[in-house]
């Protein structure tokens, strides 16, 4: 295993880098196309949260194994202002910026596991995992997709 | 990364590249708004075939773009949203709020042309 990937996130270009690296890491694990899009989009949302609210932080990507299961873990970490009301931040349409307020609840819907730890004045850490579906329900993936 | 804008008759066609950052998308909006006036375009097609991610920022930017283009007297059609991208957008909770979409550039042009006749 190549080990974890760390991407420091400060600008909108870093958001693109983070989601591209996530896709590159997830693809050889056998995730299908729609899952790759979900993973990349979820990374994009948590990375943007860092840029918008904390200014800078990092995204850590790694492969996770749990017995037979294999998947990807995405950690988004910053030492920004933190989230005062996590429960509220996880509601669709709630935003303290001008965004659509779908980023965090959307990322949670797109991944299998989603944990958020935040302390005001200290920062926020989001850990999300997505497991590859078992071989049986993985449909045949035509070449070139 | 600059997004190439092609003029085809009454329409403008912008083909977005895969590594589009937020700033590029905002730059594209500005360029399209200017060029719609410059060429008296009736419609704008934004081709996102190459995009592998359409997140909440991109969606909001495209919605703003379409609204602003409408203020300038032209219509916008988004074409080429990939099936995986469409699926992820729904999971994320996004909608394009009244922006017209078509499968590809050809159908987008058809849609704009029909709108003019009707």
Short mmCIF file of C-alpha atoms in Angstrom, two decimals:
data_model
loop_
_atom_site.label_atom_id
_atom_site.label_comp_id
_atom_site.label_asym_id
_atom_site.label_seq_id
_atom_site.Cartn_x
_atom_site.Cartn_y
_atom_site.Cartn_z
CA UNK A 1 0.00 0.00 0.00
CA UNK A 2 1.26 3.44 -0.88
CA UNK A 3 0.29 4.86 2.51
CA UNK A 4 -1.72 7.93 3.23
CA UNK A 5 -1.86 10.95 0.97
CA UNK A 6 -1.84 14.43 2.47
CA UNK A 7 -3.02 17.41 0.49
CA UNK A 8 -2.72 20.83 2.06
CA UNK A 9 -5.80 22.87 1.24
CA UNK A 10 -5.71 26.64 0.97
CA UNK A 11 -7.12 27.62 -2.43
CA UNK A 12 -9.84 26.52 -4.83
CA UNK A 13 -7.17 24.82 -6.95
CA UNK A 14 -6.30 22.62 -3.94
CA UNK A 15 -9.94 21.50 -3.83
CA UNK A 16 -9.56 20.21 -7.39
CA UNK A 17 -6.27 18.48 -6.49
CA UNK A 18 -7.82 16.80 -3.44
CA UNK A 19 -10.78 15.36 -5.34
CA UNK A 20 -8.57 14.22 -8.23
CA UNK A 21 -6.23 12.39 -5.83
CA UNK A 22 -9.22 10.83 -4.12
CA UNK A 23 -10.43 9.46 -7.41
CA UNK A 24 -6.96 8.14 -8.31
CA UNK A 25 -6.76 6.38 -4.94
CA UNK A 26 -10.28 4.92 -5.13
CA UNK A 27 -10.26 3.76 -8.74
CA UNK A 28 -7.84 0.81 -8.39
CA UNK A 29 -9.82 -0.41 -5.36
CA UNK A 30 -12.59 -1.31 -7.80
CA UNK A 31 -15.14 1.37 -6.99
CA UNK A 32 -17.58 1.77 -9.83
CA UNK A 33 -18.05 5.02 -11.72
CA UNK A 34 -21.02 6.36 -9.78
CA UNK A 35 -19.23 5.70 -6.47
CA UNK A 36 -16.09 7.44 -7.75
CA UNK A 37 -18.20 10.51 -8.57
CA UNK A 38 -19.76 10.41 -5.09
CA UNK A 39 -16.34 10.16 -3.40
CA UNK A 40 -14.86 12.98 -5.52
CA UNK A 41 -17.88 15.22 -4.90
CA UNK A 42 -17.84 14.55 -1.14
CA UNK A 43 -14.12 15.41 -1.01
CA UNK A 44 -14.85 18.58 -2.96
CA UNK A 45 -17.47 19.65 -0.41
CA UNK A 46 -15.38 19.06 2.73
CA UNK A 47 -12.31 20.64 1.09
CA UNK A 48 -14.35 23.71 0.16
CA UNK A 49 -15.53 23.94 3.76
CA UNK A 50 -11.88 24.25 4.80
CA UNK A 51 -11.18 27.00 2.25
CA UNK A 52 -14.36 28.97 3.02
CA UNK A 53 -14.52 28.70 6.82
CA UNK A 54 -11.00 27.92 8.06
CA UNK A 55 -8.80 29.39 5.33
CA UNK A 56 -6.43 26.46 5.37
CA UNK A 57 -6.21 22.87 6.47
CA UNK A 58 -5.55 19.47 5.00
CA UNK A 59 -7.20 16.49 3.41
CA UNK A 60 -5.82 13.07 4.25
CA UNK A 61 -6.71 10.13 2.02
CA UNK A 62 -6.05 6.48 2.67
CA UNK A 63 -7.19 2.97 1.92
CA UNK A 64 -9.05 1.23 4.77
CA UNK A 65 -9.53 -2.50 5.32
CA UNK A 66 -11.88 -4.20 7.70
CA UNK A 67 -11.77 -7.95 7.26
CA UNK A 68 -12.99 -8.59 3.74
CA UNK A 69 -14.12 -5.04 3.26
CA UNK A 70 -12.00 -2.48 1.49
CA UNK A 71 -12.65 1.19 1.10
CA UNK A 72 -11.38 4.71 1.25
CA UNK A 73 -11.11 7.05 4.21
CA UNK A 74 -11.13 10.82 3.80
CA UNK A 75 -10.12 13.06 6.69
CA UNK A 76 -10.63 16.81 6.42
CA UNK A 77 -8.85 18.66 9.19
CA UNK A 78 -8.48 22.33 9.97
CA UNK A 79 -7.63 24.55 12.90
CA UNK A 80 -10.18 27.16 11.95
CA UNK A 81 -12.96 28.76 13.99
CA UNK A 82 -14.83 25.48 14.45
CA UNK A 83 -18.57 24.94 14.14
CA UNK A 84 -20.69 26.30 16.99
CA UNK A 85 -23.74 24.17 16.24
CA UNK A 86 -22.79 20.95 14.49
CA UNK A 87 -26.36 19.69 14.47
CA UNK A 88 -27.48 22.79 12.61
CA UNK A 89 -24.54 22.61 10.19
CA UNK A 90 -25.68 19.11 9.27
CA UNK A 91 -29.12 20.33 8.19
CA UNK A 92 -29.85 20.81 4.50
CA UNK A 93 -29.94 24.44 3.52
CA UNK A 94 -28.24 25.80 6.63
CA UNK A 95 -25.24 28.00 5.86
CA UNK A 96 -23.43 30.87 7.54
CA UNK A 97 -21.90 31.82 4.18
CA UNK A 98 -23.75 32.42 0.92
CA UNK A 99 -23.51 28.79 -0.11
CA UNK A 100 -26.42 26.43 -0.73
CA UNK A 101 -25.85 24.82 2.67
CA UNK A 102 -25.73 21.33 1.20
CA UNK A 103 -22.02 20.60 1.58
CA UNK A 104 -21.83 18.70 4.88
CA UNK A 105 -25.23 16.96 4.85
CA UNK A 106 -24.64 16.18 1.17
CA UNK A 107 -21.20 14.70 1.85
CA UNK A 108 -22.76 12.57 4.60
CA UNK A 109 -25.36 11.24 2.17
CA UNK A 110 -22.72 10.43 -0.42
CA UNK A 111 -20.43 8.46 1.89
CA UNK A 112 -21.13 5.37 4.04
CA UNK A 113 -19.75 6.75 7.29
CA UNK A 114 -19.40 10.34 8.41
CA UNK A 115 -18.12 11.69 11.71
CA UNK A 116 -17.57 15.30 12.60
CA UNK A 117 -15.71 16.63 15.61
CA UNK A 118 -15.57 20.36 16.05
CA UNK A 119 -14.57 22.71 18.85
CA UNK A 120 -15.10 26.46 18.68
CA UNK A 121 -11.75 28.22 18.37
CA UNK A 122 -9.90 24.95 17.83
CA UNK A 123 -11.02 23.55 14.53
CA UNK A 124 -12.93 20.82 12.80
CA UNK A 125 -12.11 17.26 11.81
CA UNK A 126 -14.38 15.34 9.50
CA UNK A 127 -13.77 11.63 8.91
CA UNK A 128 -15.69 9.87 6.17
CA UNK A 129 -15.44 6.39 4.74
CA UNK A 130 -16.85 4.67 1.72
CA UNK A 131 -16.73 0.90 1.33
CA UNK A 132 -16.57 -0.81 -2.02
CA UNK A 133 -19.70 -2.77 -2.65
CA UNK A 134 -19.26 -6.52 -2.55
CA UNK A 135 -18.30 -8.23 -5.76
CA UNK A 136 -21.76 -9.70 -6.34
CA UNK A 137 -23.61 -6.43 -6.64
CA UNK A 138 -20.91 -4.74 -8.66
CA UNK A 139 -22.22 -4.54 -12.21
CA UNK A 140 -20.07 -5.16 -15.24
CA UNK A 141 -18.26 -1.98 -16.09
CA UNK A 142 -17.76 -1.49 -19.82
CA UNK A 143 -14.32 -0.43 -21.02
CA UNK A 144 -13.73 3.25 -21.46
CA UNK A 145 -16.12 4.44 -18.77
CA UNK B 1 -7.51 27.28 -16.91
CA UNK B 2 -9.29 29.26 -19.61
CA UNK B 3 -12.52 27.91 -20.99
CA UNK B 4 -12.69 28.25 -24.77
CA UNK B 5 -15.82 30.02 -26.04
CA UNK B 6 -16.92 29.30 -29.60
CA UNK B 7 -19.29 31.52 -31.55
CA UNK B 8 -21.72 29.62 -33.73
CA UNK B 9 -24.31 31.81 -35.43
CA UNK B 10 -26.57 33.34 -32.79
CA UNK B 11 -25.12 31.16 -30.06
CA UNK B 12 -22.06 30.85 -27.88
CA UNK B 13 -20.66 27.47 -26.89
CA UNK B 14 -18.36 27.18 -23.88
CA UNK B 15 -16.62 23.83 -23.36
CA UNK B 16 -15.61 23.35 -19.76
CA UNK B 17 -12.47 21.33 -19.00
CA UNK B 18 -12.27 18.64 -16.32
CA UNK B 19 -10.07 20.45 -13.82
CA UNK B 20 -12.23 23.54 -13.49
CA UNK B 21 -11.55 25.44 -10.27
CA UNK B 22 -13.99 27.90 -8.70
CA UNK B 23 -12.14 30.93 -10.05
CA UNK B 24 -12.27 29.52 -13.60
CA UNK B 25 -16.02 29.13 -13.38
CA UNK B 26 -16.48 32.73 -12.23
CA UNK B 27 -14.15 33.90 -15.01
CA UNK B 28 -16.20 31.95 -17.52
CA UNK B 29 -19.39 33.66 -16.33
CA UNK B 30 -17.80 37.07 -16.79
CA UNK B 31 -16.50 36.23 -20.25
CA UNK B 32 -19.84 34.84 -21.39
CA UNK B 33 -21.74 37.87 -20.10
CA UNK B 34 -19.42 40.18 -22.03
CA UNK B 35 -19.50 38.13 -25.22
CA UNK B 36 -23.28 37.81 -25.24
CA UNK B 37 -23.35 41.60 -25.60
CA UNK B 38 -20.47 41.71 -28.05
CA UNK B 39 -22.01 39.21 -30.47
CA UNK B 40 -25.70 39.87 -29.67
CA UNK B 41 -26.00 36.16 -28.92
CA UNK B 42 -29.45 34.66 -28.37
CA UNK B 43 -28.26 31.69 -26.41
CA UNK B 44 -25.38 30.16 -24.52
CA UNK B 45 -24.46 26.50 -24.29
CA UNK B 46 -22.22 25.39 -21.46
CA UNK B 47 -20.81 21.96 -22.29
CA UNK B 48 -19.79 20.13 -19.09
CA UNK B 49 -19.13 16.73 -20.72
CA UNK B 50 -15.54 16.76 -19.39
CA UNK B 51 -16.55 17.54 -15.79
CA UNK B 52 -16.27 14.56 -13.45
CA UNK B 53 -17.59 16.50 -10.46
CA UNK B 54 -20.36 19.04 -10.16
CA UNK B 55 -20.39 20.14 -6.55
CA UNK B 56 -22.54 22.70 -4.74
CA UNK B 57 -20.28 25.58 -5.73
CA UNK B 58 -20.28 24.66 -9.42
CA UNK B 59 -24.04 24.23 -9.35
CA UNK B 60 -24.59 27.59 -7.69
CA UNK B 61 -22.18 29.24 -10.14
CA UNK B 62 -24.05 27.78 -13.13
CA UNK B 63 -27.38 28.91 -11.69
CA UNK B 64 -26.03 32.43 -11.25
CA UNK B 65 -24.54 32.33 -14.72
CA UNK B 66 -27.86 31.33 -16.29
CA UNK B 67 -29.74 34.05 -14.37
CA UNK B 68 -27.25 36.72 -15.37
CA UNK B 69 -27.32 35.60 -19.02
CA UNK B 70 -31.11 35.84 -18.94
CA UNK B 71 -30.82 39.42 -17.68
CA UNK B 72 -28.72 40.03 -20.77
CA UNK B 73 -31.50 38.75 -23.00
CA UNK B 74 -30.15 35.32 -23.84
CA UNK B 75 -30.93 31.76 -22.75
CA UNK B 76 -28.57 29.19 -21.25
CA UNK B 77 -28.54 25.44 -21.77
CA UNK B 78 -26.23 23.14 -19.82
CA UNK B 79 -25.29 20.10 -21.85
CA UNK B 80 -23.30 16.92 -21.28
CA UNK B 81 -23.85 16.23 -17.58
CA UNK B 82 -22.47 12.70 -17.20
CA UNK B 83 -24.66 9.98 -15.66
CA UNK B 84 -22.40 9.54 -12.59
CA UNK B 85 -22.28 13.29 -12.11
CA UNK B 86 -26.07 13.56 -12.35
CA UNK B 87 -26.40 10.76 -9.77
CA UNK B 88 -23.96 12.46 -7.39
CA UNK B 89 -25.74 15.82 -7.79
CA UNK B 90 -29.02 14.26 -6.70
CA UNK B 91 -27.36 12.61 -3.69
CA UNK B 92 -25.84 15.93 -2.75
CA UNK B 93 -29.30 17.52 -2.94
CA UNK B 94 -28.60 19.84 -5.86
CA UNK B 95 -31.00 21.02 -8.50
CA UNK B 96 -30.47 23.32 -11.43
CA UNK B 97 -33.50 25.46 -10.57
CA UNK B 98 -35.02 26.04 -13.97
CA UNK B 99 -31.86 25.97 -16.07
CA UNK B 100 -32.49 24.04 -19.24
CA UNK B 101 -30.36 20.98 -19.94
CA UNK B 102 -29.76 18.81 -22.96
CA UNK B 103 -27.81 15.64 -23.67
CA UNK B 104 -25.17 17.19 -25.93
CA UNK B 105 -24.28 20.34 -27.87
CA UNK B 106 -26.36 19.31 -30.88
CA UNK B 107 -29.51 18.87 -28.81
CA UNK B 108 -28.71 22.04 -26.90
CA UNK B 109 -28.61 24.02 -30.15
CA UNK B 110 -31.87 22.39 -31.21
CA UNK B 111 -33.47 23.41 -27.91
CA UNK B 112 -32.34 27.02 -28.30
CA UNK B 113 -33.51 27.10 -31.92
CA UNK B 114 -36.94 25.74 -31.02
CA UNK B 115 -37.29 28.29 -28.26
CA UNK B 116 -36.72 31.06 -30.78
CA UNK B 117 -39.35 29.77 -33.19
CA UNK B 118 -41.91 29.14 -30.47
#
